[in-house]
Coordinates of C-alpha atoms and ligand atoms in Angstrom, one line a residue:
X62 CA 12.3 -20.0 5.9
X63 CA 15.2 -18.4 4.0
X64 CA 17.4 -15.6 5.2
X65 CA 15.4 -13.0 3.2
X66 CA 12.2 -14.2 5.1
X67 CA 13.8 -13.7 8.5
X68 CA 15.1 -10.3 7.5
X69 CA 11.7 -9.3 6.4
X70 CA 10.2 -10.5 9.6
X71 CA 12.6 -8.6 11.7
X72 CA 12.0 -5.5 9.7
X73 CA 8.3 -5.9 10.1
X74 CA 8.8 -6.0 13.8
X75 CA 11.0 -2.9 13.6
X76 CA 8.3 -1.0 11.7
X77 CA 5.9 -1.7 14.6
X78 CA 8.2 0.1 17.1
X79 CA 5.8 2.9 18.0
X80 CA 3.1 0.4 18.7
X81 CA 5.0 -1.9 21.0
X82 CA 3.2 -0.6 24.1
X83 CA -0.1 -1.5 22.6
X84 CA 1.2 -4.9 21.3
X85 CA 2.6 -5.7 24.8
X86 CA -0.7 -4.9 26.4
X87 CA -2.3 -7.2 23.7
X88 CA 0.1 -10.0 24.5
X89 CA -0.5 -9.7 28.3
X90 CA -4.3 -9.7 27.8
X91 CA -4.2 -12.7 25.4
X92 CA -2.0 -14.6 27.8
X93 CA -4.3 -13.7 30.7
X94 CA -7.4 -14.9 28.7
X95 CA -5.7 -18.2 27.9
X96 CA -4.9 -18.8 31.5
X97 CA -8.3 -17.7 32.7
X98 CA -10.0 -20.0 30.1
X99 CA -7.8 -23.0 31.1
X100 CA -8.3 -22.4 34.8
X101 CA -12.1 -22.0 34.2
X102 CA -12.3 -25.4 32.3
X103 CA -10.2 -27.2 34.9
X104 CA -12.0 -25.8 37.8
X105 CA -15.5 -26.5 36.1
X106 CA -14.4 -30.1 35.4
X107 CA -13.3 -30.5 39.0
X108 CA -16.5 -28.8 40.4
X109 CA -18.9 -30.9 38.2
X110 CA -17.1 -34.1 39.1
X111 CA -17.0 -33.2 42.8
X112 CA -20.8 -32.3 42.9
X113 CA -21.6 -35.6 41.1
X114 CA -19.6 -37.5 43.8
X115 CA -21.2 -35.5 46.6
X116 CA -24.7 -36.4 45.0
X117 CA -23.7 -40.0 45.2
X118 CA -23.0 -39.9 48.9
X119 CA -19.3 -38.9 48.5
X120 CA -17.5 -36.3 50.6
X121 CA -19.5 -33.1 51.4
X122 CA -18.7 -30.1 49.3
X123 CA -18.5 -26.3 50.0
X124 CA -19.7 -25.3 46.6
X125 CA -19.9 -21.5 47.2
X126 CA -16.3 -20.9 46.8
X127 CA -15.7 -22.8 43.6
X128 CA -18.9 -21.6 42.1
X129 CA -17.9 -18.0 42.9
X130 CA -14.5 -18.6 41.4
X131 CA -16.0 -20.2 38.3
X132 CA -18.2 -17.1 37.8
X133 CA -15.3 -14.8 38.4
X134 CA -13.1 -16.6 35.8
X135 CA -16.0 -16.6 33.3
X136 CA -16.3 -12.9 33.7
X137 CA -12.6 -12.4 33.5
X138 CA -12.4 -14.5 30.3
X139 CA -15.2 -12.6 28.6
X140 CA -14.1 -9.1 29.5
X141 CA -10.4 -10.0 28.9
X142 CA -11.2 -11.4 25.4
X143 CA -13.2 -8.3 24.6
X144 CA -10.4 -5.9 25.8
X145 CA -7.8 -8.0 24.2
X146 CA -9.6 -7.8 20.8
X147 CA -10.0 -4.0 21.2
X148 CA -6.3 -3.5 22.1
X149 CA -4.7 -5.8 19.5
X150 CA -7.0 -4.6 16.7
X151 CA -6.4 -1.0 17.6
X152 CA -2.6 -1.6 17.6
X153 CA -2.9 -3.4 14.3
X154 CA -5.0 -0.8 12.5
X155 CA -2.8 2.0 13.8
X156 CA 0.1 0.2 12.5
X157 CA -1.3 -0.5 9.2
X158 CA -2.2 3.2 8.8
X159 CA 1.4 4.0 9.6
X160 CA 2.7 1.4 7.1
X161 CA 0.5 2.8 4.4
X162 CA 1.8 6.3 5.0
X163 CA 5.4 4.9 5.2
X164 CA 5.0 3.0 1.9
X165 CA 3.4 6.0 0.1
X166 CA 6.2 8.3 1.2
X167 CA 8.7 5.9 -0.3
X168 CA 6.7 5.7 -3.5
X169 CA 6.5 9.3 -4.0
X170 CA 10.1 9.9 -5.0
X171 CA 9.8 7.0 -7.4
X172 CA 7.3 8.9 -9.5
X173 CA 7.1 9.1 -12.4
X174 CA 10.4 7.5 -13.6
X175 CA 10.4 4.2 -11.6
X176 CA 6.6 3.9 -11.1
X177 CA 5.8 4.1 -14.8
X178 CA 7.5 0.7 -15.2
X179 CA 4.9 -0.9 -12.9
X180 CA 1.4 -1.8 -13.6
X181 CA -1.2 0.5 -12.0
X182 CA -3.5 -2.3 -10.7
X183 CA -0.4 -4.1 -9.2
X184 CA 0.8 -0.9 -7.4
X185 CA -2.6 -0.5 -5.9
X186 CA -2.6 -4.1 -4.9
X187 CA 0.7 -3.5 -3.1
X188 CA -0.6 -0.4 -1.4
X189 CA -3.9 -1.9 -0.3
X190 CA -4.1 -5.8 -0.3
X191 CA -0.4 -6.4 0.5
X192 CA -0.4 -4.1 3.4
X193 CA -3.7 -5.3 4.7
X194 CA -2.3 -8.9 4.6
X195 CA 0.5 -7.7 7.1
X196 CA -2.4 -7.6 9.5
X197 CA -2.1 -11.4 9.7
X198 CA 1.5 -11.1 10.8
X199 CA 0.9 -8.7 13.7
X200 CA -2.6 -9.9 14.7
X201 CA -2.4 -13.7 14.1
X202 CA 1.3 -14.4 14.4
X203 CA 3.2 -12.0 16.5
X204 CA 0.8 -11.3 19.4
X205 CA -0.6 -15.0 19.8
X206 CA 3.0 -16.4 19.5
X207 CA 4.2 -14.1 22.2
X208 CA 1.2 -14.8 24.3
X209 CA 1.7 -18.6 24.0
X210 CA 5.4 -18.2 25.1
X211 CA 4.1 -16.4 28.2
X212 CA 1.1 -18.6 29.0
X213 CA 2.5 -22.0 28.3
X214 CA 5.3 -22.1 31.0
X215 CA 2.7 -20.9 33.7
X216 CA 0.3 -23.5 32.5
X217 CA 2.9 -26.3 32.6
X218 CA 4.1 -25.1 36.1
X219 CA 0.5 -25.4 37.3
X220 CA 0.1 -28.9 35.8
X221 CA 3.5 -30.0 37.1
X222 CA 2.4 -29.0 40.6
X223 CA -0.7 -31.1 40.2
X224 CA 0.8 -34.0 38.3
X225 CA 4.2 -34.0 36.8
X226 CA 3.3 -36.8 34.5
X227 CA 0.5 -34.9 33.0
X228 CA 2.7 -31.9 32.7
X229 CA 5.2 -33.9 30.6
X230 CA 2.4 -35.2 28.3
X231 CA 1.2 -31.6 28.0
X232 CA 4.6 -30.3 27.3
X233 CA 5.2 -33.0 24.5
X234 CA 1.8 -32.1 22.9
X235 CA 2.4 -28.4 23.0
X236 CA 5.8 -28.8 21.4
X237 CA 4.1 -30.7 18.6
X238 CA 1.0 -28.4 18.2
X239 CA 2.7 -25.1 19.1
X240 CA 6.1 -25.5 17.5
X241 CA 6.5 -28.4 15.0
X242 CA 3.0 -27.9 13.5
X243 CA 3.4 -24.1 13.0
X244 CA 6.8 -24.7 11.4
X245 CA 5.4 -27.4 9.1
X246 CA 2.4 -25.0 8.3
X247 CA 4.9 -22.3 7.4
X248 CA 6.7 -24.6 5.0
X249 CA 3.4 -25.8 3.4
X250 CA 2.1 -22.2 3.2
X251 CA 5.2 -20.6 1.8
X252 CA 4.9 -21.5 -2.0
X253 CA 1.1 -21.1 -2.3
X254 CA 1.3 -17.9 -0.3
X255 CA 3.9 -16.5 -2.6
X256 CA 1.8 -17.4 -5.6
X257 CA -1.4 -16.0 -4.0
X258 CA 0.3 -12.6 -3.3
X259 CA 1.7 -12.4 -6.9
X260 CA -1.4 -13.5 -8.6
X261 CA -3.6 -11.2 -6.6
X262 CA -1.5 -8.2 -7.8
X263 CA -1.5 -9.5 -11.3
X264 CA -5.3 -10.1 -11.2
X265 CA -5.8 -6.5 -9.9
X266 CA -3.6 -5.2 -12.8
X267 CA -5.3 -7.3 -15.4
X268 CA -8.8 -6.0 -14.3
X269 CA -7.6 -2.5 -14.1
X270 CA -6.4 -2.6 -17.7
X271 CA -9.5 -4.4 -18.9
X272 CA -11.7 -1.7 -17.3
X273 CA -9.6 1.1 -18.4
X274 CA -9.1 -0.1 -22.0
X275 CA -12.4 -1.7 -22.4
X276 CA -13.6 0.2 -25.5
X277 CA -10.3 -0.4 -27.3
X278 CA -10.2 -4.0 -26.4
X279 CA -13.8 -4.4 -27.6
X280 CA -13.1 -2.6 -30.9
X281 CA -10.0 -4.6 -31.5
X282 CA -11.8 -7.8 -30.7
X283 CA -9.2 -8.6 -28.1
X284 CA -11.5 -8.4 -25.1
X285 CA -12.2 -12.2 -24.9
X286 CA -8.5 -13.0 -25.1
X287 CA -7.5 -10.6 -22.4
X288 CA -10.5 -11.8 -20.2
X289 CA -9.2 -15.3 -20.7
X290 CA -5.8 -14.2 -19.5
X291 CA -7.4 -12.6 -16.4
X292 CA -9.3 -15.8 -15.8
X293 CA -6.1 -17.9 -16.0
X294 CA -4.7 -15.6 -13.3
X295 CA -7.8 -15.9 -11.2
X296 CA -7.7 -19.7 -11.5
X297 CA -4.0 -19.8 -10.5
X298 CA -5.0 -17.6 -7.4
X299 CA -7.8 -20.0 -6.6
X300 CA -5.5 -22.9 -6.9
X301 CA -3.0 -21.3 -4.5
X302 CA -5.9 -20.7 -2.1
X303 CA -7.0 -24.3 -2.4
X304 CA -3.6 -25.4 -1.4
X305 CA -3.6 -23.0 1.5
X306 CA -7.0 -24.4 2.6
X307 CA -5.7 -27.9 2.4
X308 CA -2.6 -27.1 4.4
X309 CA -4.7 -25.3 7.0
X310 CA -7.0 -28.3 7.2
X311 CA -4.2 -30.8 7.6
X312 CA -2.4 -28.9 10.3
X313 CA -5.7 -28.0 12.2
X314 CA -6.6 -31.8 12.1
X315 CA -3.1 -32.9 13.4
X316 CA -3.4 -30.2 16.1
X317 CA -6.8 -31.4 17.2
X318 CA -5.6 -35.1 17.2
X319 CA -2.6 -34.1 19.3
X320 CA -4.9 -32.4 21.9
X321 CA -7.1 -35.5 22.1
X322 CA -4.1 -37.7 22.4
X323 CA -2.8 -35.7 25.3
X324 CA -6.2 -35.8 27.0
X325 CA -6.2 -39.6 26.8
X326 CA -2.6 -39.8 27.8
X327 CA -3.4 -37.8 30.8
X328 CA -6.4 -40.0 31.7
X329 CA -4.3 -43.1 31.2
X330 CA -1.6 -41.9 33.7
X331 CA -3.9 -40.2 36.2
X332 CA -6.7 -42.8 36.5
X333 CA -4.6 -45.6 38.1
X334 CA -3.4 -43.0 40.6
X335 CA -7.0 -42.2 41.4
X336 CA -7.8 -45.9 41.8
X337 CA -5.0 -46.2 44.2
X338 CA -6.2 -43.2 46.2
X339 CA -3.3 -40.9 45.3
X340 CA -5.6 -38.5 43.4
X341 CA -9.3 -37.8 43.7
X342 CA -11.8 -38.3 41.0
X343 CA -12.4 -34.5 40.6
X344 CA -8.6 -34.0 40.4
X345 CA -8.5 -36.4 37.4
X346 CA -11.4 -34.5 35.7
X347 CA -9.6 -31.2 36.4
X348 CA -6.3 -32.4 35.0
X349 CA -7.9 -33.9 31.9
X350 CA -9.7 -30.6 31.1
X351 CA -6.7 -28.5 32.0
X352 CA -4.6 -30.6 29.5
X353 CA -7.2 -30.0 26.8
X354 CA -7.8 -26.4 27.5
X355 CA -4.1 -25.7 27.4
X356 CA -4.0 -26.3 23.7
X357 CA -6.0 -23.1 23.3
X358 CA -2.7 -21.4 23.8
X359 CA -1.4 -22.8 20.5
X360 CA -4.6 -23.6 18.6
X361 CA -4.3 -20.7 16.2
X362 CA -0.6 -20.8 15.6
X363 CA -0.5 -23.4 12.7
X364 CA -3.1 -21.5 10.7
X365 CA -1.3 -18.2 11.4
X366 CA 2.1 -19.4 10.6
X367 CA 0.8 -20.9 7.4
X368 CA -0.7 -17.5 6.5
X369 CA 2.7 -16.1 7.4
X370 CA 4.0 -17.3 4.1
X371 CA 1.6 -15.0 2.3
X372 CA 2.2 -12.1 4.7
X373 CA 5.9 -12.4 4.0
X374 CA 5.4 -12.6 0.3
X375 CA 3.3 -9.4 0.7
X376 CA 5.9 -7.8 2.8
X377 CA 8.5 -8.7 0.2
X378 CA 6.4 -7.1 -2.5
X379 CA 6.1 -3.9 -0.4
X380 CA 9.7 -3.8 0.5
X381 CA 10.9 -4.4 -3.0
X382 CA 9.2 -1.2 -4.2
X383 CA 10.0 0.8 -1.0
X384 CA 13.7 0.0 -1.4
X385 CA 13.8 0.9 -5.2
X386 CA 16.3 3.6 -5.8
X387 CA 14.7 6.8 -7.2
X388 CA 15.7 7.6 -10.7
X389 CA 17.1 10.9 -9.5
X390 CA 18.9 12.1 -6.3
X391 CA 17.8 15.2 -4.5
X392 CA 20.7 17.6 -4.0
X393 CA 22.6 17.1 -0.8
X394 CA 23.0 20.8 -0.4
X395 CA 20.1 22.4 -2.3
X396 CA 20.8 25.8 -3.9
X397 CA 18.6 28.7 -2.8
X398 CA 15.4 29.2 -4.9
X399 CA 16.1 31.3 -8.0
X400 CA 14.9 34.9 -8.0
X401 CA 14.7 35.3 -11.7
X402 CA 13.0 32.9 -14.1
X403 CA 15.0 33.1 -17.4
X404 CA 16.2 29.8 -18.8
X405 CA 19.6 28.9 -20.2
X406 CA 20.7 25.5 -21.6
X407 CA 24.1 24.7 -22.8
X408 CA 25.6 21.4 -24.1
X409 CA 22.6 19.7 -22.4
X410 CA 22.7 15.8 -22.6
X411 CA 20.0 13.6 -21.4
X412 CA 19.4 9.8 -21.7
X413 CA 16.9 7.4 -20.2
X414 CA 19.4 4.8 -19.2
X415 CA 23.2 4.6 -19.4
X416 CA 22.9 1.9 -22.0
X417 CA 20.6 4.0 -24.2
X418 CA 21.7 6.6 -26.7
X419 CA 21.1 10.2 -25.6
X420 CA 17.6 11.7 -26.3
X421 CA 18.9 15.2 -25.9
X422 CA 22.5 15.8 -27.2
X423 CA 24.3 19.0 -26.7
X424 CA 21.2 21.2 -26.6
X425 CA 21.6 24.9 -26.3
X426 CA 18.9 27.6 -25.9
X427 CA 18.0 30.8 -24.0
X428 CA 14.6 31.9 -22.8
X429 CA 14.4 35.4 -21.2
X430 CA 12.1 35.7 -18.1
X431 CA 8.5 35.9 -19.5
X432 CA 9.5 34.7 -22.9
X433 CA 8.1 31.8 -24.8
X434 CA 10.2 29.3 -26.6
X435 CA 8.4 27.3 -29.2
X436 CA 9.8 23.8 -29.6
X437 CA 9.1 21.7 -32.6
X438 CA 10.6 18.7 -34.4
X439 CA 9.8 15.2 -35.5
X440 CA 8.2 12.6 -33.3
X441 CA 10.7 11.1 -31.0
X442 CA 13.1 14.0 -31.1
X443 CA 13.0 14.5 -27.3
X444 CA 10.6 17.5 -26.9
X445 CA 8.5 16.0 -24.1
X446 CA 11.8 14.7 -22.6
X447 CA 13.1 18.3 -22.5
X448 CA 10.0 19.5 -20.7
X449 CA 10.3 16.7 -18.1
X450 CA 13.7 18.2 -16.9
X451 CA 12.3 21.3 -15.4
X452 CA 10.0 19.8 -12.9
X453 CA 12.8 17.3 -12.3
X454 CA 10.7 14.2 -13.4
X455 CA 14.0 13.2 -15.1
X456 CA 17.6 14.4 -14.8
X457 CA 20.1 15.5 -17.4
X458 CA 23.5 13.7 -17.4
X459 CA 25.8 16.5 -18.5
X460 CA 25.8 20.0 -19.7
X461 CA 23.8 22.7 -17.9
X462 CA 20.2 23.7 -17.6
X463 CA 19.8 27.0 -15.5
X464 CA 16.7 28.6 -14.1
X465 CA 17.5 32.2 -13.2
X466 CA 21.2 31.4 -13.1
X467 CA 20.7 28.5 -10.8
X468 CA 21.5 24.9 -12.0
X469 CA 18.3 22.9 -12.1
X470 CA 20.0 19.8 -10.8
X471 CA 21.0 21.6 -7.7
X472 CA 17.3 22.6 -6.8
X473 CA 15.0 20.2 -4.9
X474 CA 12.3 18.7 -7.1
X475 CA 9.6 20.0 -4.9
X476 CA 10.9 23.6 -5.3
X477 CA 10.9 23.3 -9.1
X478 CA 7.5 21.6 -9.2
X479 CA 6.1 24.5 -7.2
X480 CA 7.4 26.9 -9.8
X481 CA 6.1 25.0 -12.8
X482 CA 2.6 24.5 -14.3
X483 CA 1.9 22.1 -17.1
X484 CA -0.7 21.9 -19.7
X485 CA -0.4 18.8 -21.9
X486 CA -2.6 17.0 -24.3
X487 CA -3.0 14.3 -21.6
X488 CA -3.6 16.5 -18.5
X489 CA -5.2 14.1 -16.0
X490 CA -8.5 14.9 -14.7
X491 CA -9.8 13.2 -11.6
X492 CA -13.1 11.5 -11.5
X493 CA -14.6 14.2 -9.3
X494 CA -16.2 17.6 -9.7
X495 CA -14.8 20.5 -11.7
X496 CA -14.3 22.3 -8.4
X497 CA -12.1 19.5 -6.9
X498 CA -10.1 19.2 -10.1
X499 CA -9.3 23.0 -9.9
X500 CA -8.6 22.9 -6.1
X501 CA -5.7 20.6 -6.8
X502 CA -3.8 23.6 -8.1
X503 CA -4.7 25.7 -5.2
X504 CA -6.5 24.1 -2.3
X505 CA -7.5 27.3 -0.5
X506 CA -9.0 29.1 -3.5
X507 CA -12.5 30.4 -3.0
X508 CA -15.3 30.3 -5.6
X509 CA -14.4 33.8 -6.9
X510 CA -10.8 32.7 -7.7
X511 CA -12.1 29.5 -9.3
X512 CA -14.5 31.5 -11.5
X513 CA -11.8 33.9 -12.4
X514 CA -9.5 31.0 -13.5
X515 CA -12.3 29.5 -15.5
X516 CA -13.1 32.9 -17.1
X517 CA -9.4 33.4 -18.1
X518 CA -9.5 29.8 -19.5
X519 CA -12.7 30.7 -21.5
X520 CA -14.6 27.9 -19.8
X521 CA -16.8 29.8 -17.3
X522 CA -19.9 30.2 -19.4
X523 CA -19.9 26.6 -20.3
X524 CA -19.4 25.5 -16.7
X525 CA -22.1 27.8 -15.4
X526 CA -24.4 26.3 -18.1
X527 CA -23.9 22.8 -16.7
X528 CA -26.7 21.6 -14.4
X529 CA -24.4 21.3 -11.4
X530 CA -22.1 24.2 -12.3
X531 CA -18.8 23.9 -10.5
X532 CA -20.0 20.7 -8.8
X533 CA -20.4 18.9 -12.2
X534 CA -18.6 15.5 -12.2
X535 CA -16.1 15.1 -15.0
X536 CA -16.2 11.3 -15.1
X537 CA -13.4 8.9 -15.4
X538 CA -10.4 10.8 -16.9
X539 CA -12.7 13.6 -17.9
X540 CA -15.0 11.4 -19.9
X541 CA -17.9 13.7 -19.4
X542 CA -16.2 16.8 -20.9
X543 CA -15.2 17.4 -24.5
X544 CA -11.5 17.4 -25.5
X545 CA -11.5 21.2 -25.7
X546 CA -13.1 21.6 -22.3
X547 CA -10.6 19.2 -20.7
X548 CA -7.8 21.2 -22.2
X549 CA -9.2 24.5 -20.9
X550 CA -9.9 23.0 -17.5
X551 CA -6.2 22.2 -17.4
X552 CA -5.4 25.8 -18.4
X553 CA -7.7 27.1 -15.6
X554 CA -5.7 25.0 -13.2
X555 CA -2.5 26.6 -14.5
X556 CA -4.0 30.0 -14.0
X557 CA -4.9 29.1 -10.3
X558 CA -1.4 27.6 -9.7
X559 CA 0.0 31.0 -10.8
X560 CA 3.4 29.4 -11.6
X561 CA 6.4 31.3 -13.0
X562 CA 7.3 28.6 -15.5
X563 CA 4.8 27.3 -18.0
X564 CA 5.3 23.9 -19.7
X565 CA 3.0 23.4 -22.6
X566 CA 3.2 20.1 -24.4
X567 CA 1.0 19.8 -27.5
X568 CA -1.8 21.8 -25.8
X569 CA -4.0 22.1 -28.9
X570 CA -3.3 18.7 -30.3
X571 CA -6.5 16.8 -31.5
X572 CA -8.7 19.9 -31.4
X573 CA -10.7 21.3 -34.3
X574 CA -9.8 24.8 -35.6
X575 CA -12.6 26.6 -33.7
X576 CA -11.8 25.0 -30.3
X577 CA -8.0 25.4 -30.9
X578 CA -8.6 29.1 -31.4
X579 CA -10.3 29.4 -28.0
X580 CA -7.6 27.3 -26.3
X581 CA -4.9 29.5 -27.9
X582 CA -6.6 32.8 -26.7
X583 CA -6.6 31.3 -23.2
X584 CA -3.0 30.2 -23.5
X585 CA -2.0 33.7 -24.8
X586 CA -3.4 35.2 -21.6
X587 CA -1.8 32.5 -19.5
X588 CA 1.7 32.9 -20.8
X589 CA 1.8 36.6 -20.0
X590 CA 4.6 37.2 -17.5
X591 CA 5.5 33.5 -17.3
X592 CA 8.5 32.0 -18.9
X593 CA 7.2 29.3 -21.3
X594 CA 8.3 26.3 -23.1
X595 CA 5.7 25.3 -25.8
X596 CA 6.1 22.0 -27.6
X597 CA 3.9 21.8 -30.7
X598 CA 3.7 20.7 -34.3
X599 CA 0.9 23.1 -35.1
X600 CA 1.8 26.4 -36.8
X601 CA -1.1 28.2 -35.1
X602 CA 0.0 27.2 -31.7
X603 CA 3.6 28.1 -32.4
X604 CA 2.5 31.7 -33.1
X605 CA 2.4 32.1 -29.4
X606 CA 6.1 31.7 -29.2
X607 CA 8.6 34.5 -29.4
X608 CA 11.2 32.3 -30.9
X609 CA 11.0 28.8 -32.4
X610 CA 13.6 26.1 -31.9
X611 CA 13.6 22.8 -33.9
X612 CA 14.8 19.7 -32.3
X613 CA 16.1 17.1 -34.7
Ligands
ATP13 N1 10.5 6.4 -20.1 C1 11.3 6.3 -21.3 N2 12.2 5.3 -21.3 C2 13.1 5.2 -22.3 N3 12.9 5.8 -23.4 C3 12.0 6.8 -23.5 C4 11.2 7.1 -22.3 N4 10.3 8.1 -22.8 C5 10.7 8.5 -24.0 N5 11.7 7.6 -24.4 C6 12.3 7.8 -25.7 O1 12.9 9.1 -25.9 C7 12.8 9.5 -27.2 C8 12.1 10.9 -27.1 O2 10.8 10.9 -26.6 P1 9.9 12.0 -26.5 O3 8.6 11.6 -25.9 O4 10.6 13.1 -25.6 O5 9.7 12.6 -27.9 P2 8.9 13.7 -28.5 O6 9.8 14.6 -29.4 O7 8.1 14.4 -27.5 O8 7.9 12.9 -29.4 P3 6.3 13.2 -29.8 O9 6.4 14.4 -30.7 O10 5.9 12.0 -30.6 O11 5.5 13.4 -28.6 C9 11.9 8.6 -28.0 O12 12.8 7.7 -28.7 C10 11.3 7.7 -26.9 O13 11.1 6.3 -27.4

């Protein structure tokens, strides 16, 4: 494993800090179960052999004590295993929940500037599949490895007490099955694991895009080609999984073989001692079974360490994004929230990357509080880029943009986003009810407030005429609504948010004249008392503005 792998492993252990108590309980229980199981098998072997010899006229046997011990150990093993599963799974699931929240909190500041470079399906795969895969590390690698470290010395001590020779054989076998094999499995599993994690993300991204752009791909005749691409990814994933299966079979088989070899080795060295009377027959049976049962302590390790390759690849994919630098830095000492809401820009310069030419260059404008500035200009002039500065989705590099006399860059993004409402031609609607889509803007709004907002947006009558009213489902990205209804739903949201700054980006684009008129009437009500930036090409829409500014 390379240095990066070890660092990730160490970091994964660090992230589990809050759950160490549970994990320790899991380790103790697992080690207890291994010891109980080994003792059970050894004692059972001894007891059966002793009973058989007693039956054949051998020495008499008090069978009550061993029978009771066997029953006790069996109960201990069953309850121990149940409790161990309960504890370790509880710890792991709590941890995965924590990890998911931790990862999401790191993703949030990356939106939208950094995340828009990623494929949606791949992001989802990191958040879900990759984090789920870390379960393998905690549940199958960390806890069983620690339990083996605890149980094996005790087991060897017991064997050494009964027969030092058998203890040496067992120690050699356990070094092979519990150390060499897991390390070999880790090496074998690393490359296919890395491929599997990457291909799983790619497949998820391919499928998300196929489903989302299905209609366009079908019309363009590109569906078969893109499906073939996804199939190639699926085949590569399958190939990686086949390699993983092969590696797991090989290491499993070598582990079994080692255990059998140790069993025979123990028999070979103990039987002559039994023949010469140094050991009893039942002792030989007990030692042979103890040797075999001891391998339970390490049986799962090769498979788990092999899967560790994929877990680490998943961890890397998670850490890579979690460690990405946000496109903009929050101010170290935020300025107090503005009390006025006029806008002032001077010599404003904004570029998407240091090596790209500026999109906005020396921009200058003023909008009084409650005023509306219409912004027009050719495609690519930077109109949408300008709007993205106010909610701090992007930053400007020089010049000044002030809200109520406070430099926008010195305000936290969250404060600014709380002051802004947006209506764009691509306002996102979630695939849920109209009510839920509205509540995004104001979670505690009651039905009266929702209806008022819909009335102001000139959408109430249409919503009430729908069979489920406010509970009507809008479909994927609002597919069950018309373009005008989607736009007015976004306006209703803005009414509910009751923000002081309104950012309108082509709010009537793609609408017919009659619908545009209804949307504009709603917008005219919405802009009252709110400082508004309105980007549009359409003369009717620009009539809402007090002043028009052309970006070139
Ligand atoms: N995320 C981005 N990374 C790099 N360049 C970008 C990014 N987004 C936009 N641009 C570039 O910035 C320039 C301005 O884009 P913007 O979307 O602001 O223009 P616009 O005036 O709103 O255009 P339209 O009227 O077509 O919507 C364009 O050249 C565009 O290619």
